[in-house]
Coordinates of C-alpha atoms in Angstrom, one line a residue:
Chain G
M1 CA -83.0 -42.6 -15.4
K2 CA -79.5 -41.7 -14.0
I3 CA -79.3 -38.3 -12.4
L4 CA -76.3 -36.5 -11.2
V5 CA -76.7 -33.8 -8.5
A6 CA -73.9 -31.3 -8.1
I7 CA -73.8 -29.9 -4.6
K8 CA -71.6 -27.6 -2.5
Q9 CA -70.7 -27.5 1.2
V10 CA -71.0 -23.9 2.5
P11 CA -70.9 -22.2 5.9
D12 CA -74.3 -22.1 7.6
T13 CA -75.8 -18.6 7.1
A14 CA -76.2 -18.1 10.8
T15 CA -72.5 -18.9 11.4
Q16 CA -70.0 -16.1 12.1
V17 CA -67.6 -15.6 9.1
K18 CA -64.3 -14.0 9.7
I19 CA -61.7 -13.0 7.2
G20 CA -58.7 -15.4 7.1
A21 CA -55.1 -14.5 7.6
D22 CA -54.4 -14.1 3.9
A23 CA -57.4 -11.8 3.5
K24 CA -58.5 -13.8 0.5
G25 CA -60.6 -16.5 2.1
I26 CA -62.4 -16.9 5.4
D27 CA -61.1 -18.3 8.7
T28 CA -62.7 -21.8 8.7
A29 CA -62.2 -22.3 12.5
G30 CA -65.5 -22.8 14.3
I31 CA -67.6 -22.7 11.2
T32 CA -70.8 -24.8 10.9
W33 CA -71.0 -26.4 7.5
I34 CA -74.2 -27.3 5.6
V35 CA -75.3 -28.4 2.2
S36 CA -76.1 -25.2 0.3
P37 CA -79.9 -24.7 0.7
Y38 CA -80.6 -24.5 -3.1
D39 CA -78.8 -27.8 -3.6
E40 CA -81.2 -29.5 -1.3
F41 CA -84.0 -28.6 -3.7
A42 CA -81.9 -30.3 -6.4
V43 CA -81.3 -33.5 -4.3
E44 CA -85.0 -33.6 -3.5
E45 CA -86.1 -33.3 -7.1
A46 CA -83.7 -36.0 -8.2
L47 CA -85.1 -38.3 -5.6
R48 CA -88.7 -37.5 -6.6
I49 CA -87.9 -38.2 -10.3
K50 CA -86.4 -41.6 -9.4
E51 CA -89.3 -42.5 -7.1
K52 CA -91.9 -41.5 -9.7
A53 CA -90.2 -43.7 -12.3
G54 CA -89.7 -46.5 -9.8
Q55 CA -86.2 -47.0 -11.0
G56 CA -82.9 -45.1 -11.6
E57 CA -79.9 -43.9 -9.8
V58 CA -79.1 -40.6 -8.1
V59 CA -75.4 -39.7 -7.7
A60 CA -74.3 -36.8 -5.6
V61 CA -71.1 -35.1 -6.6
T62 CA -69.1 -32.3 -5.0
L63 CA -65.8 -30.6 -5.4
G64 CA -64.2 -29.6 -2.1
P65 CA -61.8 -30.4 0.7
E66 CA -62.0 -33.5 2.9
R67 CA -64.7 -32.0 5.1
A68 CA -67.0 -31.8 2.1
K69 CA -67.6 -35.5 2.6
E70 CA -70.0 -34.6 5.4
A71 CA -72.2 -32.8 2.8
L72 CA -72.1 -35.8 0.5
R73 CA -73.0 -38.0 3.5
S74 CA -76.1 -35.7 4.1
C75 CA -77.2 -36.3 0.5
L76 CA -76.7 -40.0 0.9
A77 CA -78.8 -39.9 4.1
M78 CA -81.6 -38.1 2.1
G79 CA -81.6 -41.0 -0.3
C80 CA -78.9 -40.5 -3.0
D81 CA -77.5 -43.9 -4.1
R82 CA -73.8 -43.0 -4.1
A83 CA -71.5 -40.1 -4.2
I84 CA -68.3 -38.8 -5.9
H85 CA -65.9 -36.5 -4.1
L86 CA -63.6 -34.4 -6.3
N87 CA -61.0 -34.2 -3.6
D88 CA -57.6 -32.9 -4.7
P89 CA -55.5 -30.0 -3.4
A90 CA -55.1 -29.2 -7.1
W91 CA -58.6 -27.7 -6.9
G92 CA -57.7 -25.6 -3.8
G93 CA -58.2 -22.1 -5.3
T94 CA -60.7 -23.0 -8.0
D95 CA -63.1 -20.7 -9.8
T96 CA -66.5 -21.5 -11.3
L97 CA -64.9 -22.3 -14.7
V98 CA -62.4 -24.9 -13.3
T99 CA -65.2 -26.4 -11.1
A100 CA -67.5 -26.6 -14.2
R101 CA -64.8 -28.3 -16.2
A102 CA -64.1 -30.8 -13.4
L103 CA -67.8 -31.6 -13.1
A104 CA -68.1 -31.9 -16.9
A105 CA -65.3 -34.6 -16.8
V106 CA -67.3 -36.5 -14.2
V107 CA -70.5 -36.2 -16.2
K108 CA -68.7 -37.6 -19.3
Q109 CA -67.6 -40.6 -17.2
E110 CA -70.9 -41.2 -15.5
A111 CA -73.1 -40.4 -18.5
P112 CA -76.3 -39.3 -16.6
Q113 CA -79.3 -38.2 -18.6
L114 CA -79.9 -35.3 -16.2
V115 CA -77.8 -33.0 -14.1
L116 CA -79.5 -31.0 -11.3
C117 CA -77.9 -28.2 -9.4
G118 CA -78.9 -25.5 -6.9
R119 CA -79.6 -22.1 -8.4
Q120 CA -76.5 -20.7 -6.6
A121 CA -74.3 -21.5 -3.6
I122 CA -74.9 -19.3 -0.7
D123 CA -71.2 -18.6 0.0
D124 CA -70.0 -16.9 -3.1
D125 CA -73.5 -16.4 -4.7
M126 CA -71.9 -16.6 -8.2
G127 CA -74.6 -18.9 -9.7
A128 CA -72.4 -19.6 -12.7
T129 CA -71.2 -23.2 -12.4
P130 CA -74.4 -24.9 -13.8
A131 CA -74.4 -22.7 -16.9
Q132 CA -70.7 -23.2 -17.4
L133 CA -71.1 -27.0 -16.9
A134 CA -73.8 -27.0 -19.6
E135 CA -71.5 -25.1 -21.9
A136 CA -68.6 -27.5 -21.3
L137 CA -70.9 -30.4 -22.1
G138 CA -72.7 -28.6 -25.0
W139 CA -76.0 -29.4 -23.3
P140 CA -79.2 -27.3 -23.1
C141 CA -79.7 -25.7 -19.8
A142 CA -82.6 -24.1 -17.9
Y143 CA -82.2 -21.9 -14.8
W144 CA -84.5 -21.3 -11.8
I145 CA -86.9 -24.1 -12.5
M146 CA -90.2 -24.2 -10.5
E147 CA -91.7 -27.3 -12.1
E148 CA -90.6 -30.3 -14.1
A149 CA -92.0 -33.4 -15.6
V150 CA -90.0 -36.1 -17.4
A151 CA -91.7 -37.2 -20.7
A152 CA -93.1 -40.7 -20.8
D153 CA -90.4 -41.9 -23.2
G154 CA -87.6 -40.5 -21.0
Q155 CA -86.2 -38.5 -23.9
S156 CA -87.1 -35.0 -22.7
I157 CA -88.2 -33.0 -19.7
R158 CA -90.8 -30.3 -19.5
V159 CA -89.6 -27.5 -17.2
A160 CA -91.1 -24.2 -16.0
R161 CA -88.4 -21.6 -15.7
Q162 CA -88.9 -18.5 -13.6
V163 CA -88.2 -15.2 -15.4
E164 CA -89.1 -11.6 -14.7
G165 CA -92.9 -11.4 -14.9
G166 CA -93.8 -15.0 -15.2
L167 CA -92.9 -18.6 -16.0
E168 CA -91.6 -19.9 -19.4
V169 CA -92.4 -23.6 -20.0
F170 CA -90.0 -25.5 -22.3
D171 CA -89.6 -29.0 -23.6
V172 CA -85.9 -29.7 -23.2
P173 CA -84.3 -32.8 -24.8
L174 CA -82.2 -34.9 -22.5
P175 CA -79.4 -34.8 -21.5
A176 CA -79.7 -31.4 -19.9
V177 CA -78.6 -29.3 -16.9
L178 CA -81.2 -27.7 -14.7
T179 CA -80.9 -25.4 -11.7
C180 CA -83.4 -25.8 -8.9
Q181 CA -84.8 -23.2 -6.5
K182 CA -87.2 -22.6 -3.7
G183 CA -90.8 -23.3 -4.7
L184 CA -89.9 -26.4 -6.6
N185 CA -90.4 -28.7 -3.7
E186 CA -89.9 -29.2 0.1
P187 CA -86.7 -31.0 0.7
R188 CA -87.0 -34.0 3.0
Y189 CA -85.2 -34.6 6.2
P190 CA -82.9 -37.6 6.4
T191 CA -84.5 -40.4 8.5
L192 CA -82.6 -42.3 11.1
K193 CA -82.7 -45.3 8.7
G194 CA -81.3 -43.1 6.0
I195 CA -78.5 -41.8 8.2
M196 CA -77.5 -45.3 9.2
G197 CA -77.8 -46.5 5.6
A198 CA -75.7 -43.7 4.3
K199 CA -72.7 -45.0 6.2
K200 CA -72.7 -48.1 4.0
K201 CA -73.0 -46.2 0.7
E202 CA -70.0 -45.5 -1.5
I203 CA -68.2 -42.1 -1.6
K204 CA -65.6 -42.3 -4.3
D205 CA -62.6 -40.1 -4.1
V206 CA -61.5 -38.7 -7.4
K207 CA -58.3 -36.7 -8.2
A208 CA -57.8 -34.3 -11.1
G209 CA -55.5 -36.8 -12.8
D210 CA -58.2 -39.5 -12.7
L211 CA -60.3 -37.2 -14.9
G212 CA -57.4 -36.4 -17.2
L213 CA -57.3 -32.8 -16.0
E214 CA -54.3 -30.6 -15.4
P215 CA -54.3 -28.3 -12.4
G216 CA -54.8 -24.6 -12.9
G217 CA -56.6 -22.6 -15.5
E218 CA -58.5 -20.3 -13.1
Q219 CA -59.8 -17.2 -14.8
L220 CA -61.1 -15.2 -11.8
S221 CA -59.2 -14.8 -8.6
V222 CA -59.9 -13.1 -5.3
V223 CA -57.8 -10.1 -4.7
A224 CA -59.1 -9.3 -1.3
L225 CA -61.9 -10.1 1.1
E226 CA -63.1 -7.1 3.1
A227 CA -65.6 -6.4 5.8
L228 CA -68.6 -4.3 4.8
P229 CA -68.2 -0.6 5.4
P230 CA -70.1 0.1 8.6
R231 CA -73.5 1.7 8.1
P232 CA -73.8 5.1 9.8
P233 CA -75.7 4.7 13.1
G234 CA -79.4 4.8 12.7
R235 CA -82.0 6.8 14.6
I236 CA -85.1 5.6 16.4
I237 CA -87.7 8.2 15.9
Q238 CA -89.6 8.9 19.2
G239 CA -93.0 10.2 19.9
D240 CA -96.6 9.0 19.3
V241 CA -97.3 7.5 15.9
P242 CA -98.6 10.5 14.0
T243 CA -95.6 12.6 15.2
A244 CA -93.1 9.9 14.5
V245 CA -94.5 9.3 11.0
K246 CA -94.4 13.0 10.2
E247 CA -90.8 13.1 11.3
L248 CA -89.9 10.0 9.3
V249 CA -91.4 11.4 6.1
R250 CA -89.7 14.7 6.6
S251 CA -86.3 12.9 7.3
L252 CA -86.7 10.7 4.2
R253 CA -87.4 13.8 2.1
E254 CA -85.0 16.3 3.5
E255 CA -82.1 14.3 5.1
A256 CA -82.0 11.0 3.1
K257 CA -83.4 12.5 -0.1
A258 CA -85.0 9.0 -0.6
I259 CA -88.4 10.2 -1.7
Chain Y
M1 CA -64.0 -0.5 -31.7
A2 CA -61.5 -3.1 -30.4
G3 CA -61.2 -2.9 -26.7
A4 CA -64.8 -1.6 -26.4
F5 CA -67.0 -2.0 -23.3
W6 CA -70.1 -3.8 -24.3
C7 CA -73.4 -3.7 -22.4
V8 CA -75.8 -6.6 -23.1
V9 CA -79.3 -5.1 -23.3
E10 CA -82.0 -6.4 -21.1
D11 CA -85.4 -5.5 -22.7
D12 CA -89.0 -5.7 -21.7
R13 CA -89.7 -8.3 -24.4
S14 CA -91.5 -5.7 -26.5
G15 CA -88.6 -4.0 -28.0
R16 CA -87.6 -1.5 -25.3
P17 CA -84.5 -1.6 -23.1
K18 CA -85.2 -1.7 -19.4
K19 CA -84.3 1.2 -17.2
V20 CA -81.5 -0.8 -15.6
M21 CA -79.6 -0.4 -18.9
S22 CA -79.0 3.3 -18.1
E23 CA -77.1 2.1 -15.1
V24 CA -75.0 -0.5 -17.0
L25 CA -74.3 2.0 -19.8
G26 CA -73.5 4.7 -17.3
E27 CA -71.0 2.6 -15.5
A28 CA -69.3 1.4 -18.7
T29 CA -69.1 5.0 -19.9
R30 CA -67.6 6.1 -16.6
L31 CA -64.9 3.4 -16.8
A32 CA -64.0 3.4 -20.5
G33 CA -65.1 6.9 -21.7
A34 CA -67.6 5.2 -24.1
A35 CA -69.9 2.3 -24.1
E36 CA -71.5 0.1 -26.8
A37 CA -74.8 -1.8 -26.5
V38 CA -75.3 -5.3 -27.8
W39 CA -78.9 -6.2 -28.2
L40 CA -80.1 -9.8 -28.9
T41 CA -83.8 -9.6 -29.6
D42 CA -86.5 -10.8 -31.8
K43 CA -87.8 -7.3 -32.3
A44 CA -86.1 -3.9 -31.5
T45 CA -88.2 -0.7 -31.8
D46 CA -86.9 2.6 -33.1
E47 CA -87.9 4.0 -29.7
G48 CA -85.7 1.4 -28.0
L49 CA -82.7 2.2 -30.2
K50 CA -83.2 5.9 -29.6
Q51 CA -83.3 5.3 -25.8
L52 CA -80.0 3.5 -25.8
G53 CA -78.4 6.4 -27.7
E54 CA -79.8 8.9 -25.2
W55 CA -78.4 6.7 -22.3
G56 CA -74.9 7.1 -23.9
A57 CA -74.4 4.0 -26.1
V58 CA -72.2 5.3 -29.0
K59 CA -72.9 2.2 -31.0
I60 CA -75.5 -0.5 -31.0
W61 CA -74.8 -4.0 -32.2
L62 CA -78.3 -5.1 -33.2
L63 CA -78.6 -8.9 -33.3
E64 CA -82.2 -9.3 -34.4
H65 CA -83.8 -12.6 -35.3
A66 CA -87.1 -14.3 -34.5
D67 CA -85.3 -17.2 -32.9
L68 CA -83.5 -15.1 -30.3
A69 CA -86.7 -15.0 -28.3
P70 CA -87.3 -16.5 -25.8
Y71 CA -83.8 -16.4 -24.4
R72 CA -82.0 -19.7 -24.7
G73 CA -78.3 -19.9 -23.8
E74 CA -77.7 -22.5 -26.5
V75 CA -78.7 -20.0 -29.2
W76 CA -77.5 -16.7 -27.7
V77 CA -74.0 -18.0 -26.8
P78 CA -72.8 -19.0 -30.3
V79 CA -74.3 -15.9 -31.8
L80 CA -72.5 -13.5 -29.4
E81 CA -69.3 -15.6 -29.4
A82 CA -69.0 -15.0 -33.2
L83 CA -69.2 -11.2 -32.7
V84 CA -66.8 -11.3 -29.7
E85 CA -64.2 -13.2 -31.8
R86 CA -64.5 -10.6 -34.5
E87 CA -64.6 -7.5 -32.5
S88 CA -62.5 -8.4 -29.4
P89 CA -64.3 -6.2 -26.8
K90 CA -62.5 -5.5 -23.6
A91 CA -65.5 -6.0 -21.3
I92 CA -69.0 -7.4 -21.5
F93 CA -71.4 -6.3 -18.8
G94 CA -75.0 -7.1 -18.2
P95 CA -77.5 -6.4 -15.5
V96 CA -78.4 -9.1 -12.9
T97 CA -81.5 -10.7 -14.3
S98 CA -82.6 -14.3 -14.4
R99 CA -81.5 -14.7 -18.0
Q100 CA -78.3 -12.7 -18.0
R101 CA -77.0 -14.5 -14.9
E102 CA -77.1 -17.7 -16.9
F103 CA -76.2 -16.2 -20.3
L104 CA -73.1 -14.3 -19.3
A105 CA -71.8 -17.3 -17.2
R106 CA -72.3 -19.6 -20.2
L107 CA -70.7 -17.0 -22.6
A108 CA -67.7 -16.6 -20.3
A109 CA -67.2 -20.4 -20.3
R110 CA -67.4 -20.5 -24.1
L111 CA -64.8 -17.7 -24.3
G112 CA -62.7 -19.3 -21.5
V113 CA -62.7 -16.2 -19.4
G114 CA -63.8 -15.3 -15.9
L115 CA -67.2 -14.1 -14.8
A116 CA -67.9 -11.9 -11.8
A117 CA -71.6 -12.1 -11.0
D118 CA -73.8 -9.6 -9.1
C119 CA -71.1 -6.9 -8.8
V120 CA -71.8 -3.8 -6.7
A121 CA -68.7 -1.8 -7.7
L122 CA -66.2 -1.8 -10.6
A123 CA -62.8 0.0 -10.7
L124 CA -59.9 0.1 -13.1
E125 CA -56.6 -0.4 -11.3
G126 CA -53.9 0.2 -13.9
D127 CA -54.7 -2.2 -16.7
R128 CA -56.9 -4.5 -14.7
L129 CA -60.5 -4.3 -13.7
V130 CA -61.4 -5.1 -10.0
A131 CA -65.0 -6.0 -9.2
T132 CA -66.5 -5.9 -5.8
R133 CA -69.3 -8.4 -4.9
P134 CA -71.1 -9.3 -1.7
V135 CA -70.4 -12.8 -0.4
Y136 CA -71.5 -15.0 2.6
A137 CA -75.0 -13.6 2.8
G138 CA -73.7 -10.1 2.2
K139 CA -71.6 -10.3 5.4
L140 CA -68.3 -9.7 3.5
L141 CA -67.2 -8.1 0.2
S142 CA -65.0 -10.0 -2.2
K143 CA -62.8 -8.1 -4.6
V144 CA -62.0 -10.2 -7.7
A145 CA -59.9 -9.7 -10.8
W146 CA -59.8 -11.5 -14.2
A147 CA -56.8 -13.4 -15.7
K148 CA -57.6 -12.0 -19.2
T149 CA -60.1 -10.0 -21.2
P150 CA -62.9 -9.8 -22.0
W151 CA -64.0 -9.0 -18.4
V152 CA -67.5 -10.5 -18.1
A153 CA -69.6 -9.2 -15.3
T154 CA -73.2 -8.8 -14.2
L155 CA -74.1 -5.6 -12.3
R156 CA -76.7 -5.4 -9.5
P157 CA -79.6 -3.1 -10.3
N158 CA -80.0 0.3 -8.5
V159 CA -76.4 0.3 -7.3
F160 CA -74.6 2.0 -10.2
R161 CA -75.2 5.7 -11.1
P162 CA -77.4 5.9 -14.1
A163 CA -76.1 7.6 -17.3
D164 CA -77.0 11.3 -17.7
A165 CA -79.6 11.0 -20.4
Q166 CA -79.2 13.4 -23.3
A167 CA -82.2 13.9 -25.5
G168 CA -81.4 13.7 -29.2
R169 CA -78.1 11.9 -28.7
T170 CA -78.0 9.0 -31.2
A171 CA -76.0 5.8 -31.6
S172 CA -74.8 4.2 -34.8
V173 CA -76.5 0.9 -35.4
E174 CA -74.7 -2.1 -36.9
R175 CA -76.6 -5.3 -37.8
P176 CA -74.0 -8.1 -38.2
A177 CA -74.9 -11.1 -40.3
L178 CA -76.2 -13.8 -38.0
T179 CA -75.9 -17.6 -38.1
L180 CA -78.2 -19.2 -35.5
P181 CA -77.8 -22.8 -34.3
A182 CA -81.0 -24.8 -34.2
A183 CA -82.6 -24.5 -30.7
R184 CA -83.2 -27.8 -28.9
M185 CA -85.3 -26.2 -26.2
K186 CA -88.8 -25.5 -27.4
L187 CA -91.1 -23.0 -25.8
V188 CA -94.4 -24.6 -24.8
E189 CA -96.1 -21.7 -23.1
R190 CA -95.6 -18.5 -21.2
R191 CA -97.5 -18.0 -18.0
E192 CA -97.7 -14.3 -17.1
E193 CA -97.9 -13.4 -13.5
V194 CA -101.0 -11.4 -12.4
S195 CA -99.7 -7.9 -12.4
T196 CA -99.9 -6.1 -9.1
G197 CA -99.6 -2.8 -11.0
L198 CA -96.6 -2.1 -8.8
P199 CA -93.0 -2.1 -10.0
E200 CA -91.0 -5.4 -10.1
L201 CA -89.1 -6.2 -6.9
T202 CA -85.6 -6.3 -8.3
E203 CA -86.0 -3.1 -10.3
A204 CA -88.0 -0.9 -7.9
E205 CA -86.3 2.2 -6.4
I206 CA -88.5 1.8 -3.3
V207 CA -89.4 -1.6 -1.8
L208 CA -91.8 -2.2 1.1
S209 CA -91.4 -5.5 2.8
G210 CA -93.9 -7.2 5.1
G211 CA -92.8 -9.8 7.6
R212 CA -94.4 -12.0 10.2
G213 CA -95.9 -8.9 11.9
M214 CA -98.3 -8.6 9.0
K215 CA -100.3 -11.4 10.7
G216 CA -102.0 -12.6 7.5
P217 CA -102.2 -12.5 3.7
E218 CA -105.2 -10.1 3.7
N219 CA -103.1 -7.3 5.4
Y220 CA -100.7 -6.8 2.5
V221 CA -103.4 -4.6 1.0
I222 CA -102.3 -1.8 3.2
L223 CA -98.7 -2.1 1.9
E224 CA -99.9 -2.3 -1.6
E225 CA -101.9 0.9 -1.1
L226 CA -98.8 2.6 0.3
G227 CA -96.8 1.2 -2.6
G228 CA -99.3 2.6 -5.1
V229 CA -98.8 6.1 -3.6
I230 CA -95.0 6.1 -3.7
G231 CA -94.4 3.8 -6.6
A232 CA -92.9 1.0 -4.5
A233 CA -92.8 -2.7 -5.0
V234 CA -94.1 -4.9 -2.1
G235 CA -92.0 -7.9 -1.0
A236 CA -92.1 -10.2 2.0
S237 CA -89.7 -12.0 4.4
R238 CA -89.2 -15.8 4.3
A239 CA -91.5 -16.2 7.4
A240 CA -94.4 -14.5 5.5
V241 CA -93.7 -16.6 2.4
D242 CA -93.4 -19.8 4.3
A243 CA -96.6 -19.1 6.0
G244 CA -98.2 -19.0 2.6
W245 CA -99.2 -15.3 2.8
R246 CA -97.3 -14.3 -0.3
P247 CA -96.0 -16.3 -3.4
H248 CA -92.3 -17.1 -3.4
R249 CA -91.6 -14.6 -6.1
F250 CA -92.1 -11.8 -3.6
Q251 CA -89.5 -13.3 -1.1
I252 CA -86.6 -11.0 -0.3
G253 CA -83.5 -12.7 1.1
Q254 CA -81.2 -15.7 0.9
T255 CA -83.6 -18.1 -0.9
G256 CA -85.5 -15.3 -2.6
R257 CA -84.6 -12.1 -4.4
T258 CA -81.7 -9.8 -3.7
I259 CA -82.6 -6.2 -3.9
S260 CA -80.7 -2.9 -3.6
P261 CA -83.4 -0.2 -3.7
K262 CA -82.8 3.5 -2.8
L263 CA -85.3 3.0 0.0
Y264 CA -86.3 -0.2 1.8
M265 CA -89.0 -0.1 4.4
G266 CA -89.6 -3.2 6.5
F267 CA -92.9 -3.6 8.4
G268 CA -93.1 -6.3 11.0
V269 CA -89.8 -7.7 9.7
S270 CA -87.5 -8.9 12.4
G271 CA -84.4 -8.9 10.3
A272 CA -83.2 -12.5 10.3
I273 CA -79.8 -12.9 8.7
Q274 CA -81.4 -14.6 5.7
H275 CA -83.5 -11.5 5.1
L276 CA -80.6 -9.1 5.6
A277 CA -78.7 -11.2 2.9
G278 CA -81.3 -10.0 0.4
M279 CA -81.6 -6.3 1.3
R280 CA -78.6 -5.0 3.3
T281 CA -77.1 -3.1 0.3
S282 CA -80.3 -0.9 0.2
K283 CA -79.2 2.7 0.4
V284 CA -81.7 3.8 3.1
I285 CA -83.3 1.4 5.4
V286 CA -86.4 2.1 7.5
A287 CA -87.7 -0.4 10.1
V288 CA -91.1 -0.4 11.7
N289 CA -91.6 -3.1 14.4
K290 CA -93.2 -3.4 17.8
D291 CA -90.2 -5.2 19.2
P292 CA -87.4 -2.7 20.0
E293 CA -85.0 -5.7 20.1
A294 CA -85.7 -6.7 16.5
P295 CA -82.3 -7.1 14.8
I296 CA -83.4 -5.0 11.8
F297 CA -83.1 -1.9 13.9
K298 CA -79.3 -2.5 14.1
I299 CA -78.9 -1.8 10.3
A300 CA -81.8 0.6 9.9
D301 CA -81.2 4.3 9.2
Y302 CA -84.6 5.2 10.7
G303 CA -86.7 3.2 13.0
I304 CA -90.1 3.5 14.6
V305 CA -91.0 1.2 17.5
A306 CA -94.7 0.9 17.0
D307 CA -97.5 -1.3 15.6
L308 CA -97.3 -1.3 11.9
F309 CA -101.1 -1.3 11.6
E310 CA -101.0 2.1 13.2
V311 CA -98.0 3.4 11.3
V312 CA -98.8 2.3 7.7
P313 CA -102.1 4.3 7.3
H314 CA -100.5 7.4 8.7
L315 CA -97.5 6.9 6.3
T316 CA -99.8 6.6 3.4
Q317 CA -101.6 9.8 4.3
E318 CA -98.4 11.7 4.9
F319 CA -96.8 10.6 1.6
K320 CA -100.1 11.5 -0.2
K321 CA -99.9 15.0 1.3
L322 CA -96.2 15.3 0.4
L323 CA -96.6 14.1 -3.2
E324 CA -99.7 16.3 -3.8
K325 CA -97.6 19.4 -3.1

């Protein structure tokens, strides 16, 4: 089975993010970049499906600037077979819809039976691209999967989707788009051999024109990026435990009106 | 009504809208003067329809069909698209839930319009809508605007002011003719989670969270007891989930659930950036930790530096006394 995994390079959560000069994006100086954590669950699951079947191909794809190649290289080091980099300044200020359309064009060229994505990227937390990709392709889609099993005939996949209050198990005919999340698996670390091998694997650069796409068409734009309003300073309640607890409950009731 | 603000109903799967709908309807009414509900369901109850009216829906578009449950995007999207084409609403809002995050993204793509997910504020500026959403683990706020209508957005629970409910207020109900595509996804089974008897994490007005300081899975009992007294959900930090003390569905933070309760109380939670990403928009934050240097104290409104195992039983007793009054 051929599986395409769509990933995104994002700032490490622990890294400082500062608002950039145009106040619409972040200042990228000094940022540590990582593969978005949810995407690692998608890469891991794709590799497991391939290993279980004993055959197949896992292709990592991303849309992003030149530095996003490092993220693809990490996926190759984990074990993906090759990678595609949608690397074109035309996609500079893209929204989820433009990203989804670009990914859909790649999917049409590559014709995988399955597309796996992370549940959301941890930079903009929009979580919309996988659904919009499925829509652009006209494929079924299941979000937040916690289990999967490809049917013996390779024509469908059984997935357990997390919903409020439980799991819903579906048989989904392939091809389909699925989003992966924590609890599905434990992503592997790249081995030294994997890291060395990744250097020899192909990362293909693709421009918008190669996919027959025109630049533009964004439907949502950032007006401004702002710092969080500061929280009012807090208070450490002193005293022995019974006294402090009494004072906390009183404060929650009378000052904060939270109870 | 052309130019209407639509609110897609999240229900409890037994014909009643969830409480979060009063927030979505309240915000749509505040922005537009009136809100309409759109309910895709296999079974609406009269009680549910009445509830939506009392929460301020002036009209309910009832899209009722056995095949609309369980939620499948491939079925819901064409059904609502047909109604959008006919009625041209100006905005389509839904609460942040697992299905609406997917559904409204997919619907926006079908309509060729933008989607703003997980909004914490909405404001009309002239003839455009500007949405505010937390980004970068909640460290920054992004203000976004749409190129055209309908403005499609999901709203974070517990953030928006609920509608002032008016008993006896009713909505007109319209049942458009439906044409459903055949579903390719087939439901095999539904596995219900064992109910804790406490509210759901993402909906609860009060959330208690136990971190590494809880020391073991058996100790969550004391938080559940406190939760039972004040009607709170009980969650956990990543450290506690990764240690196997709580199932993943209880995890608050970056790779878990994002919550915005009225009151968050962290017990033995250090306040790692990944945890803050999931709870920093809580209205009031309380931290109880033995370590005075724990980062959570930096964002807490109230802190107690003490052993949680001493504090929690006292808290339970104090709240019991308070609520018995």
